[in-house]
């Protein structure tokens, strides 16, 4: 029997879509080439920042707040810790920069924020150096999400809710003359028919849809390092240590959790990357020195800390860093979901809910037009955790 909906891709966007679509009563098949929570996916790192600040963009601030509530309630229901409320700290160099704009947007939405002096930052988080800063914005209800664990837990809940989960790789869809795909073909030639197909394939989307997406989603290699603090030094553990962003310099990081060290990384784009490549996933050697240099200024006690783990992730960035959530322009039974652009993880539950509503006939509102693939995407945005433009 054919399922109503096939979701291809079991990263954060795909697992939440599969679960939310199932909850609307449809039968759902969820396929992933490698599994659910695997290390090659963009969702496949241990931790991700949860923040509400997006400069003057209130839409993602609201989505992030809604998503946070869902992650928290879902984790409690599943009895798995998925969100750690460590807070998110933004290092501000200017009085009236991105952080100040975010602060007024969040205050207008009644999102709790604190405007901290640099002395207060040092008092609360000994180990942080602030000489180059003007102040800091603190989101006490921000923090971190346990990313791989989150995907794995949602996939398990989806299975319990009746979603059929299988490991299988889907071939790039063929062009269809009548504007419908009707069925997908697996690598072994097996065909699966359904009423609708959701391709939530993260950085693999450009290769699956070379004509529709192609180089309009840029895939880059991001090298992430985890540092190991000195023995007995608990200052860097979440929730004691916050998630943090230094927007002007592009650096960001996340406190240690039981299973990882302290993450320090840059939001600058790495080199172009093919996520299907069979090459080993070693981080680029040139990525480490800037991390050490940054730590020397901000966290001197971590500057020479050993690297205890590394991870290669990929950004799949759209032209304006807004997600892609839209019907395929030439196939009416195909939906494209992705373009996380380095900030998509936290929104997973709300993205899934939104895709489920689209399958139910919801027409995007003016605000939701941001996800459309056919609109002009040439206007630069400030949605990432760095001042570097897309
Ligand atoms: C270094 C880094 C840091 C980030 N930091 C943050 C952060 O702090 N906060 C935040 O909110 N977001 C962050 N992001 C962004 C976030 O992680 C991504 O936007 C999000 O995880 C993308 O999820 P996805 O489901 O679209 O893609 P993925 O997680 O990549 O999932 C796509 C899935 O599709 C499967 N697939 C692909 N092709 C096929 C096929 N042909 N057949 C079957 N299956 C297929 C893959 O196996 C994969 O599992 C970060 C990303 C990176 C790389």
Coordinates of C-alpha atoms and ligand atoms in Angstrom, one line a residue:
X1 CA 0.0 0.0 0.0
X2 CA 1.4 3.4 -0.9
X3 CA 1.9 5.9 1.9
X4 CA 0.1 9.3 1.6
X5 CA 3.4 11.1 2.0
X6 CA 7.0 10.2 1.6
X7 CA 9.5 12.3 3.5
X8 CA 13.0 12.0 2.0
X9 CA 15.7 13.0 4.5
X10 CA 15.8 12.3 8.2
X11 CA 17.7 15.4 9.5
X12 CA 16.0 17.8 11.9
X13 CA 13.6 19.1 9.2
X14 CA 12.6 15.7 7.9
X15 CA 12.0 14.0 11.2
X16 CA 9.9 16.8 12.5
X17 CA 8.0 17.0 9.2
X18 CA 7.3 13.2 9.3
X19 CA 6.0 13.4 12.9
X20 CA 3.9 16.4 12.4
X21 CA 2.4 15.2 9.1
X22 CA 1.6 11.8 10.8
X23 CA -0.2 13.7 13.5
X24 CA -2.6 15.2 10.9
X25 CA -3.7 11.6 10.2
X26 CA -1.8 10.8 7.0
X27 CA 0.3 7.7 6.5
X28 CA 4.0 8.6 6.2
X29 CA 7.2 6.9 5.0
X30 CA 10.4 8.5 6.2
X31 CA 13.6 7.6 4.2
X32 CA 17.2 8.5 4.9
X33 CA 20.3 7.3 3.1
X34 CA 22.3 6.8 6.3
X35 CA 20.0 6.8 9.3
X36 CA 18.5 9.2 11.8
X37 CA 21.0 11.3 13.7
X38 CA 24.0 10.2 11.6
X39 CA 27.2 12.3 11.7
X40 CA 27.2 13.3 8.0
X41 CA 24.0 15.3 8.2
X42 CA 24.0 19.0 8.9
X43 CA 21.9 18.1 12.0
X44 CA 24.6 15.6 13.0
X45 CA 26.7 17.5 15.5
X46 CA 26.3 17.1 19.3
X47 CA 25.0 20.6 20.0
X48 CA 23.3 23.6 18.4
X49 CA 22.7 27.1 19.8
X50 CA 19.1 28.2 20.6
X51 CA 18.8 31.9 20.3
X52 CA 15.9 34.4 19.6
X53 CA 18.0 37.4 18.5
X54 CA 17.8 38.0 14.8
X55 CA 18.4 41.8 14.6
X56 CA 15.2 43.5 13.5
X57 CA 13.6 40.2 12.2
X58 CA 10.7 39.5 14.6
X59 CA 9.5 36.5 12.6
X60 CA 12.4 34.1 13.3
X61 CA 12.4 35.4 16.9
X62 CA 8.8 34.3 17.3
X63 CA 9.5 30.9 15.6
X64 CA 12.5 30.3 17.8
X65 CA 10.4 30.9 20.9
X66 CA 7.6 28.6 19.7
X67 CA 10.2 26.0 18.7
X68 CA 11.8 26.2 22.1
X69 CA 8.6 25.5 23.9
X70 CA 8.0 22.5 21.7
X71 CA 11.5 21.1 22.2
X72 CA 11.2 21.5 25.9
X73 CA 7.8 19.9 26.2
X74 CA 8.7 17.1 23.8
X75 CA 11.9 16.3 25.7
X76 CA 9.9 16.2 28.9
X77 CA 7.3 13.9 27.4
X78 CA 10.1 11.6 26.0
X79 CA 12.1 11.8 29.3
X80 CA 15.2 12.9 27.3
X81 CA 17.1 16.1 27.9
X82 CA 17.1 17.8 24.5
X83 CA 17.4 21.5 25.6
X84 CA 19.8 23.0 28.2
X85 CA 18.8 26.5 29.3
X86 CA 22.3 27.9 29.6
X87 CA 21.3 31.2 28.1
X88 CA 22.7 32.8 25.0
X89 CA 25.2 35.7 25.4
X90 CA 26.0 38.2 22.7
X91 CA 29.3 40.1 22.9
X92 CA 28.6 43.7 21.8
X93 CA 31.4 46.0 20.5
X94 CA 29.1 48.9 19.8
X95 CA 26.3 50.5 21.8
X96 CA 23.9 50.7 18.9
X97 CA 24.9 47.6 16.8
X98 CA 23.2 44.3 15.9
X99 CA 22.8 43.4 19.6
X100 CA 21.0 46.6 20.4
X101 CA 18.6 46.1 17.5
X102 CA 18.0 42.6 18.6
X103 CA 17.4 43.8 22.1
X104 CA 14.6 46.2 21.1
X105 CA 13.0 43.6 18.8
X106 CA 13.0 41.0 21.7
X107 CA 11.7 43.5 24.3
X108 CA 8.8 44.4 21.9
X109 CA 7.9 40.7 21.8
X110 CA 8.2 40.4 25.6
X111 CA 11.1 37.9 25.2
X112 CA 13.3 38.1 28.4
X113 CA 16.6 39.9 27.8
X114 CA 19.3 41.4 30.0
X115 CA 21.5 44.3 29.0
X116 CA 24.8 43.5 30.9
X117 CA 27.8 45.7 31.6
X118 CA 31.1 44.1 30.9
X119 CA 31.8 44.0 34.7
X120 CA 28.6 42.0 35.1
X121 CA 29.7 39.5 32.4
X122 CA 33.0 38.9 34.3
X123 CA 31.2 38.5 37.6
X124 CA 28.7 36.0 36.2
X125 CA 31.1 34.0 34.0
X126 CA 34.7 34.2 35.4
X127 CA 37.0 33.2 32.6
X128 CA 35.5 35.6 30.0
X129 CA 37.7 38.6 29.1
X130 CA 35.8 41.7 28.0
X131 CA 38.4 44.5 27.4
X132 CA 37.4 44.9 23.8
X133 CA 33.6 44.9 24.5
X134 CA 31.1 47.7 25.1
X135 CA 28.4 45.5 26.8
X136 CA 26.6 42.2 26.3
X137 CA 23.1 41.1 25.5
X138 CA 21.9 38.0 27.5
X139 CA 18.9 35.8 26.5
X140 CA 18.4 33.9 29.8
X141 CA 15.9 31.5 28.1
X142 CA 18.3 30.7 25.2
X143 CA 20.9 27.9 25.4
X144 CA 21.7 24.8 23.5
X145 CA 19.9 21.9 21.9
X146 CA 21.4 18.4 21.9
X147 CA 21.2 18.1 18.1
X148 CA 21.9 14.4 17.2
X149 CA 20.1 13.2 20.2
X150 CA 17.1 15.4 19.2
X151 CA 16.9 13.9 15.7
X152 CA 17.2 10.4 17.1
X153 CA 14.5 11.0 19.7
X154 CA 12.1 12.6 17.2
X155 CA 12.6 9.7 14.8
X156 CA 11.9 7.2 17.6
X157 CA 8.7 9.1 18.5
X158 CA 7.7 9.3 14.8
X159 CA 8.0 5.5 14.6
X160 CA 5.9 5.1 17.7
X161 CA 3.3 7.4 16.1
X162 CA 3.1 5.1 13.1
X163 CA 5.6 6.6 10.7
X164 CA 7.4 3.9 8.6
X165 CA 11.2 4.6 8.9
X166 CA 13.6 3.0 6.4
X167 CA 17.2 3.4 5.4
X168 CA 17.2 4.0 1.7
X169 CA 18.7 6.4 -0.8
X170 CA 16.5 8.1 -3.4
X171 CA 17.7 8.9 -6.9
X172 CA 17.4 12.4 -8.2
X173 CA 13.9 12.7 -9.5
X174 CA 13.3 12.6 -13.3
X175 CA 11.6 15.5 -15.0
X176 CA 7.9 14.7 -15.4
X177 CA 6.0 15.9 -18.4
X178 CA 2.6 16.3 -16.6
X179 CA 3.9 18.4 -13.7
X180 CA 3.6 15.5 -11.1
X181 CA 6.3 13.2 -9.9
X182 CA 3.9 10.4 -8.8
X183 CA 6.7 8.1 -7.6
X184 CA 10.3 8.1 -6.4
X185 CA 13.0 5.6 -7.3
X186 CA 15.5 4.2 -4.8
X187 CA 19.1 3.5 -5.8
X188 CA 18.2 -0.2 -6.3
X189 CA 15.5 0.8 -8.8
X190 CA 12.5 0.1 -6.4
X191 CA 9.7 2.6 -7.0
X192 CA 7.5 4.1 -4.3
X193 CA 4.3 6.0 -5.2
X194 CA 2.6 8.5 -2.9
X195 CA 0.3 11.6 -3.0
X196 CA 3.1 13.9 -1.9
X197 CA 6.9 13.9 -1.6
X198 CA 8.8 16.1 0.8
X199 CA 12.5 16.4 0.0
X200 CA 14.2 17.5 3.3
X201 CA 17.7 16.7 2.1
X202 CA 19.8 19.5 3.6
X203 CA 23.1 19.9 1.7
X204 CA 22.2 17.1 -0.7
X205 CA 19.3 19.2 -2.2
X206 CA 21.4 20.9 -4.9
X207 CA 22.6 17.6 -6.4
X208 CA 19.1 16.1 -6.2
X209 CA 17.6 19.1 -8.0
X210 CA 20.4 20.5 -10.2
X211 CA 18.0 22.6 -12.4
X212 CA 15.7 23.9 -9.7
X213 CA 18.3 24.5 -6.9
X214 CA 21.8 24.0 -8.3
X215 CA 24.2 26.6 -7.1
X216 CA 21.4 28.7 -5.5
X217 CA 22.1 26.8 -2.3
X218 CA 25.8 27.0 -1.5
X219 CA 27.3 24.1 0.4
X220 CA 30.4 24.8 2.5
X221 CA 32.6 22.7 4.7
X222 CA 32.5 24.0 8.3
X223 CA 35.3 22.8 10.7
X224 CA 34.2 22.6 14.3
X225 CA 36.6 22.1 17.3
X226 CA 35.8 21.0 20.8
X227 CA 38.3 22.0 23.5
X228 CA 39.0 20.1 26.8
X229 CA 39.3 22.4 29.9
X230 CA 41.8 21.7 32.6
X231 CA 41.0 18.9 35.1
X232 CA 38.3 19.9 37.6
X233 CA 37.6 23.2 35.8
X234 CA 33.8 23.3 35.7
X235 CA 33.4 26.9 34.6
X236 CA 32.9 25.9 30.9
X237 CA 30.1 23.3 31.5
X238 CA 26.6 24.2 30.3
X239 CA 24.3 25.4 31.9
X240 CA 26.8 27.2 34.0
X241 CA 28.5 28.5 30.8
X242 CA 26.2 30.0 28.2
X243 CA 26.0 29.6 24.5
X244 CA 27.7 32.7 23.1
X245 CA 28.1 34.7 19.9
X246 CA 30.6 37.4 18.9
X247 CA 28.7 38.7 15.9
X248 CA 31.3 41.1 14.6
X249 CA 34.2 38.6 14.6
X250 CA 32.0 35.6 13.4
X251 CA 33.0 33.4 16.4
X252 CA 30.5 31.5 18.4
X253 CA 30.5 28.7 20.9
X254 CA 28.6 26.4 23.2
X255 CA 29.5 25.1 26.7
X256 CA 30.6 21.6 27.4
X257 CA 27.9 18.9 28.0
X258 CA 28.5 15.5 29.5
X259 CA 29.5 14.0 26.1
X260 CA 31.5 16.8 24.5
X261 CA 34.1 19.5 25.2
X262 CA 33.6 23.2 24.8
X263 CA 32.7 24.1 21.3
X264 CA 34.4 27.1 19.7
X265 CA 33.8 27.7 16.0
X266 CA 33.5 30.4 13.3
X267 CA 30.4 31.2 11.3
X268 CA 32.6 32.3 8.4
X269 CA 32.0 30.2 5.3
X270 CA 34.5 27.3 4.7
X271 CA 35.4 26.0 1.3
X272 CA 32.8 24.4 -1.1
X273 CA 31.9 20.9 -0.1
X274 CA 30.2 17.8 -1.6
X275 CA 28.4 16.0 1.3
X276 CA 28.3 12.8 -0.8
X277 CA 32.0 12.7 -1.2
X278 CA 33.6 9.5 0.0
X279 CA 36.5 11.4 1.5
X280 CA 37.4 11.3 5.2
X281 CA 35.8 14.0 7.2
X282 CA 38.9 15.6 8.8
X283 CA 38.6 19.3 9.7
X284 CA 40.9 21.7 7.8
X285 CA 44.2 22.3 9.6
X286 CA 44.0 26.0 8.9
X287 CA 40.7 26.2 10.9
X288 CA 42.4 25.8 14.3
X289 CA 44.8 28.7 14.7
X290 CA 42.0 31.4 14.5
X291 CA 40.1 29.5 17.2
X292 CA 43.2 29.6 19.5
X293 CA 43.7 33.3 18.7
X294 CA 40.1 34.1 19.5
X295 CA 40.3 32.2 22.8
X296 CA 43.5 34.0 23.7
X297 CA 41.5 37.3 23.7
X298 CA 38.2 36.0 25.1
X299 CA 38.9 32.9 27.1
X300 CA 42.6 32.9 27.9
X301 CA 42.4 29.7 30.0
X302 CA 41.1 27.8 27.0
X303 CA 43.6 29.1 24.5
X304 CA 46.0 26.2 24.8
X305 CA 43.4 23.6 25.9
X306 CA 43.7 20.4 23.9
X307 CA 41.3 19.7 21.0
X308 CA 39.3 16.7 22.3
X309 CA 37.0 16.2 19.3
X310 CA 36.4 17.7 15.8
X311 CA 33.5 17.6 13.5
X312 CA 32.9 18.5 9.9
X313 CA 29.4 19.9 9.2
X314 CA 28.1 21.6 6.1
X315 CA 26.2 24.8 5.7
X316 CA 23.6 24.8 3.0
X317 CA 23.1 28.5 2.5
X318 CA 20.4 30.1 0.3
X319 CA 21.1 33.4 -1.4
X320 CA 19.5 35.4 1.4
X321 CA 19.8 32.9 4.3
X322 CA 16.0 32.5 4.5
X323 CA 15.0 28.8 4.5
X324 CA 13.5 27.1 1.4
X325 CA 10.1 25.7 2.2
X326 CA 8.0 25.6 -1.0
X327 CA 6.3 23.5 -3.6
X328 CA 8.7 22.5 -6.4
X329 CA 8.1 25.1 -9.2
X330 CA 7.5 22.3 -11.8
X331 CA 6.2 19.4 -9.8
X332 CA 3.0 20.0 -7.8
X333 CA 3.3 16.9 -5.6
X334 CA 6.9 17.7 -4.5
X335 CA 7.8 20.0 -1.7
X336 CA 11.4 21.3 -1.1
X337 CA 12.4 21.8 2.5
X338 CA 15.9 23.0 3.5
X339 CA 18.3 25.8 3.0
X340 CA 19.0 25.9 6.8
X341 CA 21.7 28.5 6.1
X342 CA 23.5 27.8 9.4
X343 CA 20.5 28.6 11.6
X344 CA 17.9 26.0 10.9
X345 CA 18.2 23.4 13.7
X346 CA 16.4 25.1 16.5
X347 CA 13.3 25.8 14.2
X348 CA 12.9 22.1 13.4
X349 CA 9.6 21.5 15.2
X350 CA 8.0 24.7 13.8
X351 CA 9.3 23.9 10.3
X352 CA 7.7 20.4 10.5
X353 CA 4.4 22.0 11.7
X354 CA 4.5 24.5 8.9
X355 CA 5.2 21.8 6.2
X356 CA 2.3 19.8 7.6
X357 CA 0.0 22.8 7.2
X358 CA 1.1 23.4 3.6
X359 CA 0.2 19.8 2.8
X360 CA -3.2 20.6 4.4
X361 CA -3.7 23.5 1.9
X362 CA -2.4 26.4 4.0
X363 CA -1.5 29.4 1.8
X364 CA 1.7 31.2 2.9
X365 CA 1.1 34.5 4.6
X366 CA 3.0 37.6 3.4
X367 CA 5.5 37.0 6.2
X368 CA 5.9 33.3 5.2
X369 CA 6.6 34.3 1.6
X370 CA 10.2 34.5 2.8
X371 CA 10.5 30.8 2.3
X372 CA 9.3 30.9 -1.4
X373 CA 11.8 29.7 -4.0
X374 CA 10.5 31.8 -6.9
X375 CA 10.7 35.3 -5.2
X376 CA 13.7 37.7 -5.5
X377 CA 16.3 36.6 -3.0
X378 CA 18.9 39.2 -3.8
X379 CA 18.2 41.4 -0.7
X380 CA 20.9 40.8 2.0
X381 CA 19.8 39.8 5.5
X382 CA 21.4 39.6 8.9
X383 CA 20.0 36.3 10.1
X384 CA 23.2 34.4 10.9
X385 CA 25.4 34.6 13.9
X386 CA 27.9 36.7 12.1
X387 CA 28.1 40.1 10.4
X388 CA 29.4 38.4 7.3
X389 CA 26.8 38.7 4.6
X390 CA 25.6 35.7 2.5
Ligands
LIG1 C1 28.7 23.9 11.9 C2 27.2 24.2 12.0 C3 26.7 24.9 13.0 C4 25.4 25.2 13.1 N1 24.9 25.9 14.2 C5 23.6 26.1 14.4 C6 23.1 26.6 15.6 O1 23.8 26.9 16.5 N2 21.7 26.7 15.7 C7 20.9 26.3 14.7 O2 19.7 26.5 14.9 N3 21.3 25.8 13.6 C8 22.6 25.7 13.4 N4 23.1 25.1 12.2 C9 22.2 24.8 11.1 C10 21.4 23.5 11.3 O3 22.3 22.5 11.8 C11 20.9 23.1 9.9 O4 20.2 24.2 9.4 C12 20.0 21.9 10.0 O5 20.5 20.9 10.8 C13 19.6 21.4 8.7 O6 18.8 20.2 8.8 P1 18.2 19.5 7.6 O7 17.2 18.5 8.1 O8 17.7 20.5 6.5 O9 19.5 18.8 6.9 P2 20.3 17.5 7.3 O10 20.4 17.4 8.8 O11 21.6 17.5 6.5 O12 19.4 16.2 6.9 C14 19.3 15.9 5.5 C15 19.2 14.4 5.5 O13 18.8 14.0 4.1 C16 19.4 12.7 3.9 N5 19.5 12.5 2.4 C17 20.1 13.3 1.6 N6 20.0 12.9 0.3 C18 19.2 11.8 0.4 C19 18.7 10.8 -0.6 N7 19.0 11.0 -1.9 N8 18.0 9.8 -0.1 C20 17.7 9.7 1.2 N9 18.1 10.5 2.1 C21 18.9 11.5 1.8 C22 20.8 12.8 4.5 O14 21.3 11.6 4.8 C23 20.4 13.6 5.8 O15 20.2 12.8 6.9 C24 24.5 24.8 12.1 C25 25.0 24.1 11.0 C26 26.3 23.8 11.0 C27 26.9 22.9 9.8

